[in-house]
Short mmCIF file of C-alpha atoms in Angstrom, two decimals:
data_model
loop_
_atom_site.label_atom_id
_atom_site.label_comp_id
_atom_site.label_asym_id
_atom_site.label_seq_id
_atom_site.Cartn_x
_atom_site.Cartn_y
_atom_site.Cartn_z
CA UNK A 1 -244.03 40.52 -37.88
CA UNK A 2 -241.48 43.34 -38.20
CA UNK A 3 -242.64 44.67 -34.83
CA UNK A 4 -241.83 41.36 -33.12
CA UNK A 5 -238.43 41.17 -34.82
CA UNK A 6 -237.63 44.70 -33.67
CA UNK A 7 -238.71 43.83 -30.12
CA UNK A 8 -236.47 40.77 -30.28
CA UNK A 9 -233.53 42.80 -31.61
CA UNK A 10 -234.05 45.58 -29.08
CA UNK A 11 -234.27 43.31 -26.06
CA UNK A 12 -231.42 41.08 -27.27
CA UNK A 13 -229.37 44.23 -27.75
CA UNK A 14 -229.97 45.35 -24.17
CA UNK A 15 -229.04 41.93 -22.82
CA UNK A 16 -225.95 41.88 -25.03
CA UNK A 17 -224.93 45.40 -23.99
CA UNK A 18 -225.07 44.35 -20.38
CA UNK A 19 -223.09 41.21 -21.16
CA UNK A 20 -220.41 43.27 -22.89
CA UNK A 21 -219.88 45.26 -19.71
CA UNK A 22 -219.93 42.13 -17.58
CA UNK A 23 -217.50 40.27 -19.83
CA UNK A 24 -215.12 43.20 -19.80
CA UNK A 25 -215.30 43.18 -16.02
CA UNK A 26 -214.72 39.43 -16.07
CA UNK A 27 -211.36 39.99 -17.74
CA UNK A 28 -210.22 41.31 -14.37
CA UNK A 29 -210.70 37.83 -12.96
CA UNK A 30 -208.95 36.22 -15.91
CA UNK A 31 -205.80 38.19 -15.09
CA UNK A 32 -205.68 36.46 -11.70
CA UNK A 33 -206.97 33.06 -12.78
CA UNK A 34 -204.29 32.74 -15.47
CA UNK A 35 -201.45 33.80 -13.13
CA UNK A 36 -200.03 30.76 -11.27
CA UNK A 37 -198.79 33.11 -8.53
CA UNK A 38 -202.43 33.61 -7.48
CA UNK A 39 -204.11 30.43 -8.70
CA UNK A 40 -202.07 27.37 -9.71
CA UNK A 41 -203.06 25.84 -13.02
CA UNK A 42 -204.38 22.70 -11.31
CA UNK A 43 -206.57 24.84 -9.01
CA UNK A 44 -207.97 26.63 -12.07
CA UNK A 45 -208.86 23.18 -13.34
CA UNK A 46 -210.60 22.38 -10.04
CA UNK A 47 -212.47 25.70 -10.26
CA UNK A 48 -213.65 24.78 -13.76
CA UNK A 49 -215.07 21.54 -12.40
CA UNK A 50 -216.79 23.33 -9.51
CA UNK A 51 -218.32 25.78 -12.01
CA UNK A 52 -219.54 22.83 -14.04
CA UNK A 53 -221.03 21.13 -10.98
CA UNK A 54 -222.72 24.39 -9.94
CA UNK A 55 -224.57 24.59 -13.26
CA UNK A 56 -225.82 21.04 -12.80
CA UNK A 57 -226.94 21.62 -9.21
CA UNK A 58 -228.68 24.89 -10.06
CA UNK A 59 -230.77 23.04 -12.60
CA UNK A 60 -231.55 20.29 -10.12
CA UNK A 61 -232.52 22.78 -7.42
CA UNK A 62 -234.42 24.99 -9.82
CA UNK A 63 -236.78 22.20 -10.96
CA UNK A 64 -237.25 24.00 -14.28
CA UNK A 65 -239.01 26.79 -12.36
CA UNK A 66 -237.55 29.76 -14.29
CA UNK A 67 -238.92 28.49 -17.61
CA UNK A 68 -242.11 27.29 -15.94
CA UNK A 69 -242.63 30.77 -14.51
CA UNK A 70 -242.28 32.32 -17.97
CA UNK A 71 -244.51 29.68 -19.56
CA UNK A 72 -247.38 30.05 -17.06
CA UNK A 73 -247.06 33.82 -16.81
CA UNK A 74 -247.54 34.15 -20.59
CA UNK A 75 -250.00 31.28 -21.24
CA UNK A 76 -253.52 32.31 -22.20
CA UNK A 77 -254.83 29.06 -20.65
CA UNK A 78 -253.90 30.22 -17.13
CA UNK A 79 -256.55 32.22 -15.27
CA UNK A 80 -255.71 35.84 -14.50
CA UNK A 81 -255.95 35.21 -10.75
CA UNK A 82 -253.47 32.35 -10.99
CA UNK A 83 -251.00 34.37 -13.03
CA UNK A 84 -250.50 36.76 -10.13
CA UNK A 85 -249.49 33.85 -7.89
CA UNK A 86 -246.99 32.37 -10.35
CA UNK A 87 -243.87 34.30 -9.15
CA UNK A 88 -244.35 33.78 -5.42
CA UNK A 89 -245.37 30.13 -5.91
CA UNK A 90 -242.24 29.47 -7.96
CA UNK A 91 -240.18 31.24 -5.28
CA UNK A 92 -241.64 29.06 -2.51
CA UNK A 93 -240.83 25.85 -4.40
CA UNK A 94 -237.32 27.11 -5.21
CA UNK A 95 -236.75 28.04 -1.57
CA UNK A 96 -237.69 24.53 -0.45
CA UNK A 97 -235.33 22.97 -3.01
CA UNK A 98 -232.52 25.34 -2.03
CA UNK A 99 -232.89 24.37 1.63
CA UNK A 100 -232.59 20.66 0.83
CA UNK A 101 -229.50 21.19 -1.34
CA UNK A 102 -227.90 23.36 1.32
CA UNK A 103 -228.45 20.77 4.06
CA UNK A 104 -227.09 17.91 1.95
CA UNK A 105 -224.05 19.89 0.86
CA UNK A 106 -223.23 21.10 4.34
CA UNK A 107 -223.36 17.62 5.89
CA UNK A 108 -221.59 15.92 2.99
CA UNK A 109 -218.87 18.57 2.58
CA UNK A 110 -215.90 16.36 3.64
CA UNK A 111 -216.83 13.55 1.27
CA UNK A 112 -217.48 16.00 -1.57
CA UNK A 113 -214.15 17.73 -0.95
CA UNK A 114 -212.32 14.43 -1.20
CA UNK A 115 -214.17 13.51 -4.41
CA UNK A 116 -213.99 16.87 -6.18
CA UNK A 117 -210.76 18.37 -4.83
CA UNK A 118 -208.81 15.26 -3.77
CA UNK A 119 -208.55 16.74 -0.26
CA UNK A 120 -211.14 16.21 2.53
CA UNK A 121 -209.68 19.15 4.48
CA UNK A 122 -211.23 21.45 1.85
CA UNK A 123 -214.68 20.94 3.41
CA UNK A 124 -214.99 24.69 4.31
CA UNK A 125 -214.64 25.51 0.61
CA UNK A 126 -217.43 23.07 -0.25
CA UNK A 127 -219.68 24.63 2.41
CA UNK A 128 -219.17 28.03 0.80
CA UNK A 129 -220.05 26.36 -2.49
CA UNK A 130 -223.36 25.15 -1.00
CA UNK A 131 -224.17 28.71 0.12
CA UNK A 132 -223.60 29.84 -3.46
CA UNK A 133 -225.91 27.13 -4.85
CA UNK A 134 -228.72 27.80 -2.37
CA UNK A 135 -228.92 31.55 -2.86
CA UNK A 136 -228.46 31.35 -6.65
CA UNK A 137 -231.40 28.93 -6.84
CA UNK A 138 -233.60 31.58 -5.23
CA UNK A 139 -232.14 34.42 -7.30
CA UNK A 140 -232.84 32.62 -10.58
CA UNK A 141 -236.59 32.89 -9.94
CA UNK A 142 -236.23 36.66 -9.69
CA UNK A 143 -234.30 36.80 -12.96
CA UNK A 144 -237.05 34.75 -14.64
CA UNK A 145 -239.74 37.15 -13.40
CA UNK A 146 -237.86 40.12 -14.90
CA UNK A 147 -237.66 38.26 -18.22
CA UNK A 148 -241.37 37.42 -18.13
CA UNK A 149 -242.12 41.12 -17.64
CA UNK A 150 -239.80 41.96 -20.58
CA UNK A 151 -237.66 44.22 -18.42
CA UNK A 152 -234.18 43.59 -19.86
CA UNK A 153 -232.75 46.79 -18.41
CA UNK A 154 -233.58 45.76 -14.85
CA UNK A 155 -232.38 42.22 -15.59
CA UNK A 156 -228.99 43.55 -16.70
CA UNK A 157 -228.81 45.88 -13.70
CA UNK A 158 -229.35 42.95 -11.32
CA UNK A 159 -226.77 40.90 -13.20
CA UNK A 160 -224.28 43.77 -12.98
CA UNK A 161 -224.78 44.03 -9.21
CA UNK A 162 -224.18 40.29 -8.86
CA UNK A 163 -221.02 40.41 -10.96
CA UNK A 164 -219.64 43.46 -9.17
CA UNK A 165 -220.07 41.62 -5.87
CA UNK A 166 -218.39 38.54 -7.38
CA UNK A 167 -215.44 40.44 -8.82
CA UNK A 168 -214.92 42.50 -5.70
CA UNK A 169 -215.03 39.46 -3.45
CA UNK A 170 -212.74 37.32 -5.60
CA UNK A 171 -210.16 40.05 -6.12
CA UNK A 172 -210.07 40.84 -2.41
CA UNK A 173 -209.83 37.29 -1.08
CA UNK A 174 -207.70 35.90 -3.92
CA UNK A 175 -205.32 38.75 -4.73
CA UNK A 176 -205.25 40.82 -1.54
CA UNK A 177 -205.62 38.10 1.08
CA UNK A 178 -203.92 35.39 -1.01
CA UNK A 179 -206.45 32.69 -0.07
CA UNK A 180 -206.31 30.84 -3.39
CA UNK A 181 -209.26 28.71 -4.42
CA UNK A 182 -210.92 29.23 -1.03
CA UNK A 183 -210.85 32.98 -1.63
CA UNK A 184 -212.45 32.54 -5.05
CA UNK A 185 -215.30 30.58 -3.49
CA UNK A 186 -215.81 33.28 -0.84
CA UNK A 187 -216.38 35.75 -3.67
CA UNK A 188 -218.87 33.36 -5.28
CA UNK A 189 -220.82 32.98 -2.03
CA UNK A 190 -220.98 36.74 -1.41
CA UNK A 191 -222.34 37.45 -4.91
CA UNK A 192 -225.03 34.76 -4.56
CA UNK A 193 -226.20 36.05 -1.17
CA UNK A 194 -226.48 39.59 -2.56
CA UNK A 195 -228.58 38.64 -5.57
CA UNK A 196 -230.56 35.85 -3.89
CA UNK A 197 -231.63 38.07 -1.01
CA UNK A 198 -232.33 41.03 -3.31
CA UNK A 199 -234.33 39.39 -6.08
CA UNK A 200 -235.87 36.77 -3.81
CA UNK A 201 -237.07 39.49 -1.45
CA UNK A 202 -238.51 41.48 -4.36
CA UNK A 203 -240.48 38.51 -5.69
CA UNK A 204 -241.73 37.49 -2.26
CA UNK A 205 -242.74 40.93 -1.03
CA UNK A 206 -243.69 42.79 -4.23
CA UNK A 207 -244.02 40.72 -7.41
CA UNK A 208 -245.90 37.70 -6.08
CA UNK A 209 -249.47 37.40 -4.84
CA UNK A 210 -249.61 34.40 -2.55
CA UNK A 211 -248.77 30.71 -2.92
CA UNK A 212 -251.08 28.42 -4.89
CA UNK A 213 -250.47 24.72 -4.11
CA UNK A 214 -252.27 23.50 -7.24
CA UNK A 215 -250.17 25.84 -9.33
CA UNK A 216 -247.06 24.59 -7.54
CA UNK A 217 -247.90 21.03 -8.63
CA UNK A 218 -248.40 22.16 -12.22
CA UNK A 219 -245.10 24.04 -12.21
CA UNK A 220 -243.32 20.93 -10.95
CA UNK A 221 -245.03 18.65 -13.49
CA UNK A 222 -244.04 21.03 -16.28
CA UNK A 223 -240.52 21.56 -15.00
CA UNK A 224 -239.52 18.08 -13.81
CA UNK A 225 -238.74 16.76 -17.30
CA UNK A 226 -236.80 19.96 -17.91
CA UNK A 227 -234.54 19.08 -14.99
CA UNK A 228 -233.51 15.91 -16.79
CA UNK A 229 -233.18 17.85 -20.05
CA UNK A 230 -231.27 20.63 -18.32
CA UNK A 231 -228.89 18.26 -16.55
CA UNK A 232 -228.21 16.52 -19.85
CA UNK A 233 -227.80 19.88 -21.58
CA UNK A 234 -225.36 21.12 -18.94
CA UNK A 235 -223.40 17.89 -19.15
CA UNK A 236 -223.41 18.32 -22.90
CA UNK A 237 -221.67 21.68 -22.54
CA UNK A 238 -219.49 21.11 -19.48
CA UNK A 239 -219.25 17.36 -18.89
CA UNK A 240 -216.15 17.17 -21.06
CA UNK A 241 -214.22 18.89 -18.22
CA UNK A 242 -214.74 15.82 -16.02
CA UNK A 243 -213.80 13.44 -18.83
CA UNK A 244 -210.67 15.46 -19.68
CA UNK A 245 -209.67 15.36 -16.00
CA UNK A 246 -210.09 11.57 -15.91
CA UNK A 247 -208.26 10.97 -19.20
CA UNK A 248 -205.63 13.75 -19.22
CA UNK A 249 -205.48 15.33 -15.72
CA UNK A 250 -206.46 18.71 -14.20
CA UNK A 251 -203.86 20.88 -15.99
CA UNK A 252 -205.31 20.24 -19.50
CA UNK A 253 -208.75 21.04 -18.04
CA UNK A 254 -207.44 24.55 -17.34
CA UNK A 255 -206.38 25.00 -20.98
CA UNK A 256 -209.71 23.71 -22.25
CA UNK A 257 -211.53 25.93 -19.75
CA UNK A 258 -209.75 29.01 -21.11
CA UNK A 259 -210.68 28.04 -24.66
CA UNK A 260 -214.25 27.52 -23.46
CA UNK A 261 -214.29 30.93 -21.79
CA UNK A 262 -213.20 32.61 -25.02
CA UNK A 263 -215.67 30.56 -27.07
CA UNK A 264 -218.25 31.24 -24.39
CA UNK A 265 -217.97 34.94 -25.16
CA UNK A 266 -220.11 34.21 -28.21
CA UNK A 267 -222.54 32.32 -26.01
CA UNK A 268 -222.78 35.26 -23.62
CA UNK A 269 -223.13 38.07 -26.15
CA UNK A 270 -225.13 36.37 -28.91
CA UNK A 271 -226.72 33.09 -27.82
CA UNK A 272 -227.72 33.88 -24.23
CA UNK A 273 -228.76 37.45 -25.02
CA UNK A 274 -230.83 36.17 -27.94
CA UNK A 275 -232.32 33.29 -25.93
CA UNK A 276 -233.27 35.50 -23.00
CA UNK A 277 -235.38 37.65 -25.31
CA UNK A 278 -236.60 35.04 -27.81
CA UNK A 279 -237.93 32.57 -25.23
CA UNK A 280 -240.46 35.13 -24.00
CA UNK A 281 -241.32 36.74 -27.36
CA UNK A 282 -241.46 33.37 -29.14
CA UNK A 283 -243.75 31.82 -26.51
CA UNK A 284 -246.08 34.82 -26.67
CA UNK A 285 -246.19 34.61 -30.48
CA UNK A 286 -246.91 30.89 -30.38
CA UNK A 287 -249.61 31.33 -27.72
CA UNK A 288 -251.34 33.99 -29.84
CA UNK A 289 -250.45 32.31 -33.16
CA UNK A 290 -249.02 35.65 -34.35
CA UNK A 291 -247.36 34.47 -37.57
CA UNK A 292 -245.20 32.12 -35.50
CA UNK A 293 -243.85 30.12 -38.46
CA UNK A 294 -242.54 33.14 -40.46
CA UNK A 295 -241.07 34.57 -37.25
CA UNK A 296 -239.09 31.39 -36.54
CA UNK A 297 -237.95 31.12 -40.16
CA UNK A 298 -236.67 34.70 -40.36
CA UNK A 299 -235.06 34.57 -36.93
CA UNK A 300 -233.23 31.36 -37.94
CA UNK A 301 -231.80 33.09 -41.00
CA UNK A 302 -230.66 36.33 -39.37
CA UNK A 303 -229.32 34.65 -36.24
CA UNK A 304 -227.28 32.14 -38.25
CA UNK A 305 -225.66 34.68 -40.55
CA UNK A 306 -224.58 37.20 -37.94
CA UNK A 307 -223.66 34.76 -35.19
CA UNK A 308 -221.42 32.91 -37.66
CA UNK A 309 -219.66 36.23 -38.32
CA UNK A 310 -219.11 36.58 -34.57
CA UNK A 311 -217.64 33.05 -34.48
CA UNK A 312 -215.11 34.07 -37.14
CA UNK A 313 -214.12 37.31 -35.41
CA UNK A 314 -213.82 35.71 -32.00
CA UNK A 315 -211.68 32.86 -33.34
CA UNK A 316 -209.28 34.99 -35.37
CA UNK A 317 -208.62 37.33 -32.43
CA UNK A 318 -208.43 34.69 -29.68
CA UNK A 319 -204.64 34.21 -29.74
CA UNK A 320 -203.85 37.90 -29.55
CA UNK A 321 -206.40 38.48 -26.79
CA UNK A 322 -204.85 35.62 -24.79
CA UNK A 323 -201.34 37.03 -25.27
CA UNK A 324 -202.47 40.24 -23.56
CA UNK A 325 -203.31 38.26 -20.41
CA UNK A 326 -200.64 35.57 -20.21
CA UNK A 327 -197.48 34.30 -21.88
CA UNK A 328 -198.08 30.69 -20.82
CA UNK A 329 -197.58 28.69 -24.06
CA UNK A 330 -200.37 26.17 -23.36
CA UNK A 331 -202.99 28.93 -23.20
CA UNK A 332 -201.73 30.54 -26.43
CA UNK A 333 -202.63 27.48 -28.53
CA UNK A 334 -206.40 27.59 -27.99
CA UNK A 335 -207.51 29.00 -31.36
CA UNK A 336 -208.78 25.68 -32.82
CA UNK A 337 -210.59 25.00 -29.54
CA UNK A 338 -212.25 28.42 -29.67
CA UNK A 339 -213.44 27.83 -33.25
CA UNK A 340 -215.07 24.48 -32.48
CA UNK A 341 -216.53 25.55 -29.14
CA UNK A 342 -217.98 28.75 -30.62
CA UNK A 343 -219.50 26.81 -33.53
CA UNK A 344 -221.06 24.50 -30.95
CA UNK A 345 -222.67 27.50 -29.27
CA UNK A 346 -223.97 28.65 -32.67
CA UNK A 347 -225.70 25.29 -33.04
CA UNK A 348 -227.04 25.66 -29.51
CA UNK A 349 -228.62 28.97 -30.51
CA UNK A 350 -230.38 27.26 -33.41
CA UNK A 351 -231.60 24.64 -30.95
CA UNK A 352 -233.15 27.42 -28.82
CA UNK A 353 -235.09 28.65 -31.86
CA UNK A 354 -236.59 25.21 -32.44
CA UNK A 355 -237.13 24.08 -28.85
CA UNK A 356 -239.37 27.07 -28.11
CA UNK A 357 -242.03 25.37 -30.23
CA UNK A 358 -241.85 22.26 -28.04
CA UNK A 359 -242.09 24.34 -24.87
CA UNK A 360 -245.23 26.02 -26.19
CA UNK A 361 -246.74 22.63 -27.01
CA UNK A 362 -245.93 21.31 -23.52
CA UNK A 363 -243.66 18.59 -24.94
CA UNK A 364 -241.08 18.76 -22.17
CA UNK A 365 -240.61 14.99 -22.13
CA UNK A 366 -239.61 15.08 -25.78
CA UNK A 367 -237.11 17.82 -24.93
CA UNK A 368 -235.67 15.71 -22.10
CA UNK A 369 -235.26 12.63 -24.30
CA UNK A 370 -233.65 14.61 -27.14
CA UNK A 371 -231.15 16.41 -24.92
CA UNK A 372 -230.37 13.19 -23.04
CA UNK A 373 -229.58 11.43 -26.31
CA UNK A 374 -227.31 14.31 -27.37
CA UNK A 375 -225.49 14.14 -24.02
CA UNK A 376 -224.91 10.40 -24.41
CA UNK A 377 -223.60 11.03 -27.92
CA UNK A 378 -221.25 13.65 -26.49
CA UNK A 379 -219.90 11.24 -23.85
CA UNK A 380 -219.34 8.50 -26.41
CA UNK A 381 -217.53 10.86 -28.79
CA UNK A 382 -215.40 12.27 -25.95
CA UNK A 383 -214.31 8.81 -24.86
CA UNK A 384 -213.49 7.97 -28.47
CA UNK A 385 -211.80 11.20 -29.57
CA UNK A 386 -209.94 12.53 -26.52
CA UNK A 387 -207.43 9.63 -26.46
CA UNK A 388 -206.78 10.19 -30.18
CA UNK A 389 -206.98 14.00 -30.57
CA UNK A 390 -206.61 15.34 -27.02
CA UNK A 391 -208.46 18.57 -26.27
CA UNK A 392 -209.44 19.00 -29.94
CA UNK A 393 -211.32 15.71 -29.67
CA UNK A 394 -213.41 17.09 -26.79
CA UNK A 395 -214.25 20.23 -28.79
CA UNK A 396 -215.20 18.20 -31.88
CA UNK A 397 -217.46 15.99 -29.75
CA UNK A 398 -219.28 18.99 -28.32
CA UNK A 399 -219.83 20.60 -31.74
CA UNK A 400 -221.17 17.38 -33.27
CA UNK A 401 -223.50 16.72 -30.33
CA UNK A 402 -224.90 20.27 -30.41
CA UNK A 403 -225.39 20.01 -34.16
CA UNK A 404 -227.25 16.72 -33.85
CA UNK A 405 -229.47 18.15 -31.10
CA UNK A 406 -230.30 21.29 -33.10
CA UNK A 407 -231.11 19.32 -36.24
CA UNK A 408 -233.29 16.73 -34.52
CA UNK A 409 -235.20 19.31 -32.46
CA UNK A 410 -235.84 21.40 -35.57
CA UNK A 411 -237.25 18.34 -37.36
CA UNK A 412 -239.72 17.77 -34.51
CA UNK A 413 -240.62 21.47 -34.29
CA UNK A 414 -241.22 21.56 -38.05
CA UNK A 415 -244.09 19.12 -37.61
CA UNK A 416 -245.74 21.55 -35.19
CA UNK A 417 -245.57 24.88 -37.06
CA UNK A 418 -244.12 24.11 -40.55
CA UNK A 419 -241.57 26.92 -40.28
CA UNK A 420 -239.43 25.84 -43.24
CA UNK A 421 -236.07 26.47 -41.58
CA UNK A 422 -233.50 27.63 -44.19
CA UNK A 423 -230.78 25.00 -43.65
CA UNK A 424 -228.78 26.00 -46.78
CA UNK A 425 -228.12 29.34 -45.07
CA UNK A 426 -226.51 27.54 -42.14
CA UNK A 427 -224.36 25.35 -44.40
CA UNK A 428 -223.17 28.33 -46.43
CA UNK A 429 -222.37 30.38 -43.32
CA UNK A 430 -220.34 27.51 -41.84
CA UNK A 431 -218.38 27.10 -45.07
CA UNK A 432 -217.61 30.83 -45.14
CA UNK A 433 -216.32 30.73 -41.56
CA UNK A 434 -214.15 27.65 -42.13
CA UNK A 435 -212.76 28.97 -45.42
CA UNK A 436 -211.80 32.37 -43.98
CA UNK A 437 -210.31 30.73 -40.89
CA UNK A 438 -208.16 28.50 -43.14
CA UNK A 439 -206.90 31.61 -44.97
CA UNK A 440 -205.86 33.06 -41.60
CA UNK A 441 -203.64 30.14 -40.58
CA UNK A 442 -200.45 31.22 -42.44
CA UNK A 443 -200.46 34.45 -40.37
CA UNK A 444 -199.74 32.60 -37.11
CA UNK A 445 -196.01 33.05 -37.71
CA UNK A 446 -196.21 36.71 -38.73
CA UNK A 447 -195.57 39.76 -36.59
CA UNK A 448 -198.45 40.96 -34.44
CA UNK A 449 -199.27 44.06 -36.49
CA UNK A 450 -199.27 42.35 -39.88
CA UNK A 451 -201.21 39.37 -38.50
CA UNK A 452 -203.92 41.59 -37.05
CA UNK A 453 -204.27 43.60 -40.26
CA UNK A 454 -204.71 40.41 -42.29
CA UNK A 455 -207.16 38.89 -39.83
CA UNK A 456 -209.30 42.02 -39.55
CA UNK A 457 -209.41 42.06 -43.37
CA UNK A 458 -210.69 38.49 -43.37
CA UNK A 459 -213.30 39.35 -40.75
CA UNK A 460 -214.45 42.29 -42.86
CA UNK A 461 -214.55 40.13 -46.00
CA UNK A 462 -217.29 37.98 -44.47
CA UNK A 463 -219.98 40.64 -44.99
CA UNK A 464 -219.65 41.07 -48.78
CA UNK A 465 -219.20 37.31 -49.14
CA UNK A 466 -222.60 36.84 -47.48
CA UNK A 467 -224.15 38.68 -50.42
CA UNK A 468 -221.91 36.94 -52.97
CA UNK A 469 -223.08 33.60 -51.58
CA UNK A 470 -226.71 34.69 -51.97
CA UNK A 471 -227.54 34.57 -48.26
CA UNK A 472 -228.83 38.13 -48.55
CA UNK A 473 -229.94 40.10 -51.61
CA UNK A 474 -230.08 43.79 -52.49
CA UNK A 475 -233.64 44.05 -51.28
CA UNK A 476 -232.50 42.76 -47.90
CA UNK A 477 -230.15 45.72 -47.56
CA UNK A 478 -233.08 48.13 -47.77
CA UNK A 479 -235.05 46.07 -45.24
CA UNK A 480 -232.10 46.03 -42.84
CA UNK A 481 -231.62 49.78 -43.24
CA UNK A 482 -235.31 50.39 -42.59
CA UNK A 483 -235.27 48.13 -39.53
CA UNK A 484 -232.14 49.87 -38.20
CA UNK A 485 -233.79 53.27 -38.57
CA UNK A 486 -236.84 52.07 -36.65
CA UNK A 487 -234.63 50.36 -34.06
CA UNK A 488 -232.49 53.41 -33.28
CA UNK A 489 -235.38 55.81 -33.69
CA UNK A 490 -237.17 54.46 -30.64
CA UNK A 491 -236.90 56.25 -27.35
CA UNK A 492 -234.08 54.97 -25.19
CA UNK A 493 -236.39 54.57 -22.23
CA UNK A 494 -238.12 51.56 -23.71
CA UNK A 495 -234.84 49.84 -24.52
CA UNK A 496 -233.69 50.35 -20.96
CA UNK A 497 -236.63 48.50 -19.55
CA UNK A 498 -239.57 50.92 -19.44
CA UNK A 499 -243.01 49.40 -19.74
CA UNK A 500 -243.81 48.49 -23.35
CA UNK A 501 -246.99 49.73 -25.01
CA UNK A 502 -250.15 47.78 -24.23
CA UNK A 503 -250.14 46.02 -27.58
CA UNK A 504 -246.76 44.46 -26.72
CA UNK A 505 -247.85 43.03 -23.40
#
């Protein structure tokens, strides 16, 4: 049990370390995106909608293949000969889907430009967008293969190459050439071609061992319901941009997008890094029945406590971080948005803990129905709350929908493995975050230095309050110290992606 938790912590740490570097690099783009001299606020709003559409199309084109690859590569029910063909078979299916999406986007570019950008003359931008979608669809299969092999170091290296290409392209075409939104999309297309050709070529020439048509059918059957679930999930997290645009216009979308980017920092460092590692380790534990229930219970507890702390820190520092990048008053008022959006991502992380059980059981239809219901709830709440509360209403809707999805999925998963998820820990952690955030509000009118001192003190107060609230006990301190010693005592080579010992395979 402790070995699996350490593996999870180690791999999550590598993913998070890479994300820290990438997020810091991404701040370079924020400097240009938030400056109207380079990108007007309305164009930033259009970019947010294109980003949202890209996530939906990547799921549609991917056919759930990344998760299907991981599932079949780790399943004990799949013959050894078939396992070798999983990567290349998934790549072949993804390539076919990417070709169809590319053709449709290229032909329909004028109509899409008029619908998405209110200007049919922007068809060249949409065609660059289709290049991005096609090559990213192929590249995602390569990323999934690296995860299945538990090679987080190589995963992060590939991600860094992609982001360097993106940042270099965007800065050159946007800032140097002054091409506006078209220049941004050129940078997107370049980064996708680099990673799609690189990882796709690796899977096709090295990692895969032929194409198995029967396996392709099984991958599609497994993944098809996940497309519906994924589309609903993406709409759950990004669909509010479209609704805000309809109800309030593109400029408020830009403000909400900035709040989402700050709140998304938690998603990048904690939720995604955790999910990238836990999906593989959790599926392997469930397949081998290696104390799966205690693993899920303990992971729920630790993830909730420390991710809630990150929510607090991110929220209390969001205004001052924004002020370093822009003095636009609309962007400086995003703190409540960041709090609610980050809490929504916390609930999404809890959902990932529970949904792994359903993936292992092959209940992808149940996943699709649950996520679809949460997305419909999100739409209904957005339509109800945005006219009354504005952008705050959209953030509240997202948090409530994620919470409902996490709770319902955990109830279903509980019937499978009887994990006994510690819900009181979640409630207590949320109350701590909200209480400390409320204590920070009087400091909004203080000077920068005094405000930061007070807010850092509140962030630091969270840790002792965790023990005061009984979420951890004295014995837990010794366990954490012991785990930390084992964690940092390992050789760095393994953490950076070297092959794990045979017993971890």
